[in-house]
PDB file of C-alpha atoms in Angstrom:
ATOM      1  CA  MET P 213      23.899   0.710  39.108  1.00 58.00           C
ATOM      2  CA  ILE P 214      23.262  -1.628  36.182  1.00 52.00           C
ATOM      3  CA  VAL P 215      22.119  -5.253  36.544  1.00 49.00           C
ATOM      4  CA  THR P 216      22.095  -7.795  33.717  1.00 50.00           C
ATOM      5  CA  SER P 217      21.060 -11.428  34.028  1.00 48.00           C
ATOM      6  CA  ILE P 218      20.670 -14.590  31.949  1.00 52.00           C
ATOM      7  CA  PRO P 219      20.627 -18.286  33.027  1.00 52.00           C
ATOM      8  CA  ALA P 220      24.446 -18.489  33.098  1.00 59.00           C
ATOM      9  CA  GLU P 221      25.457 -15.304  34.926  1.00 67.00           C
ATOM     10  CA  GLN P 222      24.178 -12.259  36.767  1.00 82.00           C
ATOM     11  CA  ARG P 223      26.240  -9.067  36.652  1.00 83.00           C
ATOM     12  CA  THR P 224      25.979  -5.900  38.708  1.00 89.00           C
ATOM     13  CA  ILE P 225      28.020  -2.869  37.609  1.00 91.00           C
ATOM     14  CA  LEU P 226      28.956  -0.034  39.972  1.00 93.00           C
ATOM     15  CA  GLN P 227      30.652   3.186  38.836  1.00 93.00           C
ATOM     16  CA  ASN P 228      33.041   5.577  40.606  1.00 94.00           C
ATOM     17  CA  ILE P 229      34.366   2.992  43.047  1.00 95.00           C
ATOM     18  CA  SER P 230      37.735   3.892  44.567  1.00 96.00           C
ATOM     19  CA  TRP P 231      40.623   1.441  44.871  1.00 97.00           C
ATOM     20  CA  GLN P 232      40.331   1.624  48.656  1.00 96.00           C
ATOM     21  CA  THR P 233      36.648   0.681  48.467  1.00 96.00           C
ATOM     22  CA  PHE P 234      37.526  -2.229  46.194  1.00 95.00           C
ATOM     23  CA  GLU P 235      40.164  -3.412  48.681  1.00 95.00           C
ATOM     24  CA  THR P 236      37.702  -3.054  51.561  1.00 95.00           C
ATOM     25  CA  LEU P 237      35.075  -5.112  49.738  1.00 93.00           C
ATOM     26  CA  LEU P 238      37.630  -7.853  49.089  1.00 93.00           C
ATOM     27  CA  THR P 239      38.565  -7.951  52.773  1.00 92.00           C
ATOM     28  CA  GLU P 240      35.043  -7.802  54.166  1.00 91.00           C
ATOM     29  CA  THR P 241      33.506 -10.365  51.806  1.00 89.00           C
ATOM     30  CA  GLY P 242      36.352 -12.880  52.124  1.00 82.00           C
ATOM     31  CA  GLU P 243      37.329 -15.668  49.749  1.00 77.00           C
ATOM     32  CA  ASP P 244      34.350 -18.016  50.161  1.00 76.00           C
ATOM     33  CA  ARG P 245      31.673 -15.772  48.668  1.00 76.00           C
ATOM     34  CA  GLY P 246      29.526 -16.937  45.762  1.00 81.00           C
ATOM     35  CA  PHE P 247      30.349 -14.014  43.484  1.00 87.00           C
ATOM     36  CA  ARG P 248      33.462 -12.552  41.866  1.00 90.00           C
ATOM     37  CA  PHE P 249      34.829  -9.047  41.399  1.00 93.00           C
ATOM     38  CA  VAL P 250      36.317  -7.348  38.345  1.00 95.00           C
ATOM     39  CA  TYR P 251      37.733  -3.856  38.836  1.00 96.00           C
ATOM     40  CA  GLU P 252      38.934  -1.449  36.166  1.00 96.00           C
ATOM     41  CA  CYS P 253      39.786   2.173  36.925  1.00 96.00           C
ATOM     42  CA  GLY P 254      36.729   2.926  39.050  1.00 95.00           C
ATOM     43  CA  THR P 255      34.261   0.487  37.464  1.00 95.00           C
ATOM     44  CA  LEU P 256      33.400  -2.512  39.632  1.00 95.00           C
ATOM     45  CA  GLU P 257      31.604  -5.497  38.145  1.00 93.00           C
ATOM     46  CA  ILE P 258      30.156  -8.098  40.506  1.00 92.00           C
ATOM     47  CA  MET P 259      29.427 -11.377  38.741  1.00 88.00           C
ATOM     48  CA  SER P 260      27.338 -14.140  40.283  1.00 87.00           C
ATOM     49  CA  PRO P 261      27.919 -17.375  38.328  1.00 84.00           C
ATOM     50  CA  LEU P 262      24.957 -19.691  37.883  1.00 84.00           C
ATOM     51  CA  ILE P 263      24.945 -23.407  37.083  1.00 86.00           C
ATOM     52  CA  GLU P 264      25.678 -23.219  33.339  1.00 87.00           C
ATOM     53  CA  HIS P 265      28.709 -21.022  33.980  1.00 88.00           C
ATOM     54  CA  GLU P 266      30.000 -23.238  36.789  1.00 90.00           C
ATOM     55  CA  SER P 267      29.545 -26.373  34.686  1.00 93.00           C
ATOM     56  CA  TYR P 268      31.833 -24.967  31.993  1.00 95.00           C
ATOM     57  CA  LYS P 269      34.329 -23.916  34.665  1.00 95.00           C
ATOM     58  CA  SER P 270      34.417 -27.435  36.084  1.00 96.00           C
ATOM     59  CA  ASN P 271      34.894 -29.020  32.675  1.00 97.00           C
ATOM     60  CA  PHE P 272      37.736 -26.679  31.702  1.00 97.00           C
ATOM     61  CA  GLY P 273      39.420 -27.427  35.015  1.00 97.00           C
ATOM     62  CA  ASN P 274      39.130 -31.161  34.432  1.00 97.00           C
ATOM     63  CA  LEU P 275      40.624 -30.887  30.946  1.00 98.00           C
ATOM     64  CA  VAL P 276      43.593 -28.843  32.175  1.00 98.00           C
ATOM     65  CA  VAL P 277      44.350 -31.414  34.887  1.00 98.00           C
ATOM     66  CA  VAL P 278      44.147 -34.292  32.406  1.00 98.00           C
ATOM     67  CA  LEU P 279      46.503 -32.476  30.025  1.00 97.00           C
ATOM     68  CA  ALA P 280      49.018 -31.860  32.799  1.00 97.00           C
ATOM     69  CA  GLU P 281      48.820 -35.462  34.016  1.00 97.00           C
ATOM     70  CA  GLU P 282      49.278 -37.051  30.613  1.00 97.00           C
ATOM     71  CA  LEU P 283      52.071 -34.662  29.612  1.00 96.00           C
ATOM     72  CA  GLY P 284      53.839 -35.112  32.937  1.00 96.00           C
ATOM     73  CA  ILE P 285      53.673 -31.390  33.741  1.00 96.00           C
ATOM     74  CA  GLU P 286      53.369 -30.077  37.297  1.00 96.00           C
ATOM     75  CA  ILE P 287      50.813 -27.305  37.757  1.00 97.00           C
ATOM     76  CA  LYS P 288      49.686 -25.118  40.628  1.00 96.00           C
ATOM     77  CA  SER P 289      45.961 -24.381  40.546  1.00 95.00           C
ATOM     78  CA  ALA P 290      45.137 -20.916  41.848  1.00 94.00           C
ATOM     79  CA  GLY P 291      41.388 -21.070  41.138  1.00 92.00           C
ATOM     80  CA  SER P 292      39.610 -17.727  41.314  1.00 92.00           C
ATOM     81  CA  THR P 293      42.227 -16.048  43.473  1.00 93.00           C
ATOM     82  CA  THR P 294      42.199 -12.256  43.260  1.00 95.00           C
ATOM     83  CA  LEU P 295      44.755 -10.841  40.824  1.00 97.00           C
ATOM     84  CA  LYS P 296      45.232  -7.137  41.509  1.00 97.00           C
ATOM     85  CA  LEU P 297      47.753  -4.367  41.108  1.00 97.00           C
ATOM     86  CA  LYS P 298      47.192  -0.949  42.631  1.00 96.00           C
ATOM     87  CA  SER P 299      49.653   0.740  40.238  1.00 96.00           C
ATOM     88  CA  ALA P 300      47.532  -0.501  37.310  1.00 97.00           C
ATOM     89  CA  ASN P 301      44.247   0.356  39.103  1.00 97.00           C
ATOM     90  CA  ARG P 302      42.894  -3.031  38.027  1.00 97.00           C
ATOM     91  CA  GLY P 303      41.900  -6.327  39.586  1.00 97.00           C
ATOM     92  CA  ILE P 304      40.155  -9.506  38.492  1.00 97.00           C
ATOM     93  CA  GLU P 305      39.104 -12.922  39.763  1.00 96.00           C
ATOM     94  CA  PRO P 306      39.328 -15.459  36.916  1.00 95.00           C
ATOM     95  CA  ASP P 307      37.216 -18.562  36.624  1.00 94.00           C
ATOM     96  CA  ASN P 308      40.399 -20.623  36.906  1.00 96.00           C
ATOM     97  CA  CYS P 309      44.080 -19.787  36.748  1.00 97.00           C
ATOM     98  CA  TYR P 310      47.235 -21.857  36.862  1.00 98.00           C
ATOM     99  CA  TYR P 311      50.970 -21.688  37.312  1.00 97.00           C
ATOM    100  CA  ILE P 312      52.429 -24.018  34.679  1.00 97.00           C
ATOM    101  CA  GLN P 313      55.705 -22.812  33.170  1.00 96.00           C
ATOM    102  CA  ASN P 314      56.417 -21.036  36.476  1.00 95.00           C
ATOM    103  CA  GLU P 315      54.905 -23.632  38.796  1.00 95.00           C
ATOM    104  CA  ILE P 316      58.146 -24.228  40.667  1.00 94.00           C
ATOM    105  CA  ALA P 317      58.478 -20.505  41.444  1.00 89.00           C
ATOM    106  CA  PHE P 318      55.054 -20.447  43.123  1.00 89.00           C
ATOM    107  CA  ARG P 319      55.113 -23.909  44.710  1.00 89.00           C
ATOM    108  CA  GLY P 320      54.364 -23.782  48.429  1.00 87.00           C
ATOM    109  CA  LYS P 321      53.273 -20.142  48.464  1.00 87.00           C
ATOM    110  CA  GLN P 322      50.043 -19.340  50.304  1.00 87.00           C
ATOM    111  CA  THR P 323      49.638 -15.694  49.252  1.00 89.00           C
ATOM    112  CA  LEU P 324      49.954 -13.800  45.986  1.00 93.00           C
ATOM    113  CA  ASP P 325      51.310 -10.284  45.657  1.00 93.00           C
ATOM    114  CA  LEU P 326      51.746  -9.162  42.069  1.00 95.00           C
ATOM    115  CA  THR P 327      54.125  -6.410  43.098  1.00 94.00           C
ATOM    116  CA  ILE P 328      56.696  -9.133  43.818  1.00 94.00           C
ATOM    117  CA  ASP P 329      55.249 -12.405  42.454  1.00 94.00           C
ATOM    118  CA  LEU P 330      54.845 -13.609  38.899  1.00 95.00           C
ATOM    119  CA  PRO P 331      51.239 -13.718  37.645  1.00 97.00           C
ATOM    120  CA  PRO P 332      49.654 -17.081  36.757  1.00 97.00           C
ATOM    121  CA  ASP P 333      50.725 -18.507  33.399  1.00 98.00           C
ATOM    122  CA  LEU P 334      47.172 -19.264  32.265  1.00 98.00           C
ATOM    123  CA  ALA P 335      43.773 -17.785  33.130  1.00 98.00           C
ATOM    124  CA  ILE P 336      40.412 -19.121  31.963  1.00 97.00           C
ATOM    125  CA  GLU P 337      37.500 -16.729  31.455  1.00 95.00           C
ATOM    126  CA  ILE P 338      33.947 -17.858  30.809  1.00 94.00           C
ATOM    127  CA  ASP P 339      31.807 -14.940  29.657  1.00 89.00           C
ATOM    128  CA  ILE P 340      28.382 -16.012  28.439  1.00 85.00           C
ATOM    129  CA  THR P 341      27.116 -12.454  28.798  1.00 75.00           C
ATOM    130  CA  SER P 342      29.081  -9.406  27.716  1.00 72.00           C
ATOM    131  CA  SER P 343      31.187  -7.917  30.465  1.00 75.00           C
ATOM    132  CA  SER P 344      31.077  -4.180  31.175  1.00 76.00           C
ATOM    133  CA  VAL P 345      34.870  -4.031  31.395  1.00 85.00           C
ATOM    134  CA  ASN P 346      37.658  -5.018  29.030  1.00 92.00           C
ATOM    135  CA  LYS P 347      39.042  -8.109  30.706  1.00 94.00           C
ATOM    136  CA  LEU P 348      41.866  -8.543  28.220  1.00 96.00           C
ATOM    137  CA  ASP P 349      43.104  -5.054  29.085  1.00 96.00           C
ATOM    138  CA  ILE P 350      43.007  -5.973  32.765  1.00 97.00           C
ATOM    139  CA  TYR P 351      44.925  -9.211  32.248  1.00 97.00           C
ATOM    140  CA  SER P 352      47.431  -7.382  30.062  1.00 97.00           C
ATOM    141  CA  ALA P 353      48.060  -4.810  32.793  1.00 97.00           C
ATOM    142  CA  LEU P 354      48.605  -7.669  35.245  1.00 98.00           C
ATOM    143  CA  GLY P 355      50.964  -9.481  32.864  1.00 97.00           C
ATOM    144  CA  VAL P 356      49.141 -12.809  32.515  1.00 98.00           C
ATOM    145  CA  PRO P 357      50.822 -14.584  29.544  1.00 98.00           C
ATOM    146  CA  GLU P 358      47.876 -16.637  28.265  1.00 98.00           C
ATOM    147  CA  ILE P 359      44.075 -16.428  28.350  1.00 98.00           C
ATOM    148  CA  TRP P 360      41.489 -19.010  27.324  1.00 98.00           C
ATOM    149  CA  ARG P 361      38.171 -17.225  26.760  1.00 97.00           C
ATOM    150  CA  TYR P 362      34.897 -19.069  26.181  1.00 96.00           C
ATOM    151  CA  ASN P 363      31.538 -17.430  25.369  1.00 92.00           C
ATOM    152  CA  GLY P 364      29.322 -20.503  25.543  1.00 91.00           C
ATOM    153  CA  GLN P 365      29.968 -21.474  21.931  1.00 93.00           C
ATOM    154  CA  ILE P 366      33.467 -20.456  20.868  1.00 96.00           C
ATOM    155  CA  LEU P 367      36.802 -20.882  22.645  1.00 97.00           C
ATOM    156  CA  GLN P 368      39.682 -18.529  21.865  1.00 97.00           C
ATOM    157  CA  PHE P 369      43.302 -18.710  22.984  1.00 98.00           C
ATOM    158  CA  TYR P 370      45.206 -15.457  23.505  1.00 98.00           C
ATOM    159  CA  GLN P 371      48.929 -14.900  24.025  1.00 98.00           C
ATOM    160  CA  LEU P 372      50.361 -11.718  25.538  1.00 97.00           C
ATOM    161  CA  VAL P 373      52.810 -10.159  23.076  1.00 97.00           C
ATOM    162  CA  GLU P 374      54.275  -6.719  23.842  1.00 94.00           C
ATOM    163  CA  ASN P 375      51.424  -5.860  26.239  1.00 92.00           C
ATOM    164  CA  GLN P 376      48.688  -6.883  23.782  1.00 95.00           C
ATOM    165  CA  TYR P 377      46.837 -10.154  23.359  1.00 97.00           C
ATOM    166  CA  ILE P 378      47.171 -11.920  20.029  1.00 97.00           C
ATOM    167  CA  GLU P 379      44.779 -14.739  19.218  1.00 97.00           C
ATOM    168  CA  ARG P 380      46.533 -18.062  18.710  1.00 97.00           C
ATOM    169  CA  GLU P 381      45.208 -21.413  17.531  1.00 97.00           C
ATOM    170  CA  PHE P 382      47.526 -23.409  19.811  1.00 97.00           C
ATOM    171  CA  SER P 383      48.079 -23.014  23.532  1.00 97.00           C
ATOM    172  CA  CYS P 384      51.397 -21.658  24.819  1.00 95.00           C
ATOM    173  CA  ALA P 385      51.152 -23.597  28.087  1.00 96.00           C
ATOM    174  CA  PHE P 386      50.051 -26.799  26.329  1.00 97.00           C
ATOM    175  CA  PRO P 387      51.290 -26.598  22.707  1.00 95.00           C
ATOM    176  CA  LEU P 388      49.843 -30.042  22.035  1.00 95.00           C
ATOM    177  CA  VAL P 389      46.289 -28.718  21.853  1.00 96.00           C
ATOM    178  CA  SER P 390      44.427 -26.152  19.776  1.00 97.00           C
ATOM    179  CA  ALA P 391      41.437 -23.993  20.665  1.00 98.00           C
ATOM    180  CA  THR P 392      39.369 -25.862  18.062  1.00 98.00           C
ATOM    181  CA  GLU P 393      40.163 -29.233  19.613  1.00 97.00           C
ATOM    182  CA  ILE P 394      39.418 -28.155  23.185  1.00 98.00           C
ATOM    183  CA  ASN P 395      36.228 -26.452  22.009  1.00 97.00           C
ATOM    184  CA  GLN P 396      35.018 -29.741  20.530  1.00 97.00           C
ATOM    185  CA  PHE P 397      35.285 -31.423  23.929  1.00 98.00           C
ATOM    186  CA  ILE P 398      33.537 -28.531  25.679  1.00 97.00           C
ATOM    187  CA  GLU P 399      30.719 -28.887  23.135  1.00 96.00           C
ATOM    188  CA  GLN P 400      30.499 -32.589  23.978  1.00 96.00           C
ATOM    189  CA  SER P 401      30.186 -31.673  27.660  1.00 96.00           C
ATOM    190  CA  LYS P 402      26.730 -30.271  26.890  1.00 94.00           C
ATOM    191  CA  THR P 403      25.368 -33.751  26.139  1.00 95.00           C
ATOM    192  CA  ILE P 404      27.523 -36.208  28.159  1.00 96.00           C
ATOM    193  CA  GLY P 405      28.538 -36.641  31.785  1.00 96.00           C
ATOM    194  CA  GLU P 406      31.705 -35.211  33.324  1.00 96.00           C
ATOM    195  CA  ILE P 407      33.372 -38.593  33.936  1.00 97.00           C
ATOM    196  CA  THR P 408      32.640 -39.711  30.379  1.00 97.00           C
ATOM    197  CA  LEU P 409      34.123 -36.454  29.101  1.00 97.00           C
ATOM    198  CA  ILE P 410      37.280 -36.946  31.175  1.00 98.00           C
ATOM    199  CA  LYS P 411      37.719 -40.506  29.882  1.00 98.00           C
ATOM    200  CA  LEU P 412      37.209 -39.469  26.264  1.00 98.00           C
ATOM    201  CA  PHE P 413      39.602 -36.551  26.598  1.00 98.00           C
ATOM    202  CA  ARG P 414      42.257 -38.632  28.346  1.00 98.00           C
ATOM    203  CA  ASP P 415      42.149 -41.256  25.583  1.00 97.00           C
ATOM    204  CA  TRP P 416      42.386 -38.519  22.959  1.00 97.00           C
ATOM    205  CA  VAL P 417      45.396 -36.886  24.665  1.00 97.00           C
ATOM    206  CA  LYS P 418      47.199 -40.223  24.974  1.00 97.00           C
ATOM    207  CA  ASN P 419      46.641 -40.924  21.290  1.00 95.00           C
ATOM    208  CA  LYS P 420      47.738 -37.394  20.398  1.00 95.00           C
ATOM    209  CA  ILE P 421      50.987 -37.860  22.315  1.00 93.00           C
ATOM    210  CA  LEU P 422      51.677 -41.197  20.613  1.00 90.00           C
ATOM    211  CA  THR P 423      51.173 -39.734  17.137  1.00 89.00           C
ATOM    212  CA  GLN P 424      53.411 -36.697  17.670  1.00 84.00           C
ATOM    213  CA  PRO P 425      56.657 -36.684  15.645  1.00 77.00           C
ATOM    214  CA  SER P 426      59.582 -37.836  17.776  1.00 67.00           C
TER     215      SER P 426
END
């Protein structure tokens, strides 16, 4: 067992964990626990998010909602729901994930089964410390089309192309915005309040929409 910890996250890594054990842990710990699982081919990472991590998560969630509102796009928030596929021997619980392009297909559903359901269109990963597993490989195996990954300083957008993630400057789900622009607002979140951030971002999005070519 390996344990790593900094003020944003604490990670515990367990090796040689079977899929059945992973499934049992998910069932026995339930959905309201204060930690999240990542599973990759026998390696289980247990991540306990601390306040810095959760602050970024909240701010990203707020920005996504504002974008959807101002663009008139319906979304289905799936939070940190478990994304798993036994045939891929992988599972992950993102910081946030959303149905956007495929929102209507998932509207009203209360359970997710990736053997029959589409994966979320967008997942957000906040990794202040280095993970012991390759999360992009996991998301690729699960078929998630877009990832936003933030390391505490830099935000990167990734698009799934032929089973591999390619870094993109602009979002696929929200083509109006770039990683650089969103990163600037996340940087501002370190020195201003959440409501102020939301107001500033909303004004910026409205202006951005108005200045787009017709």
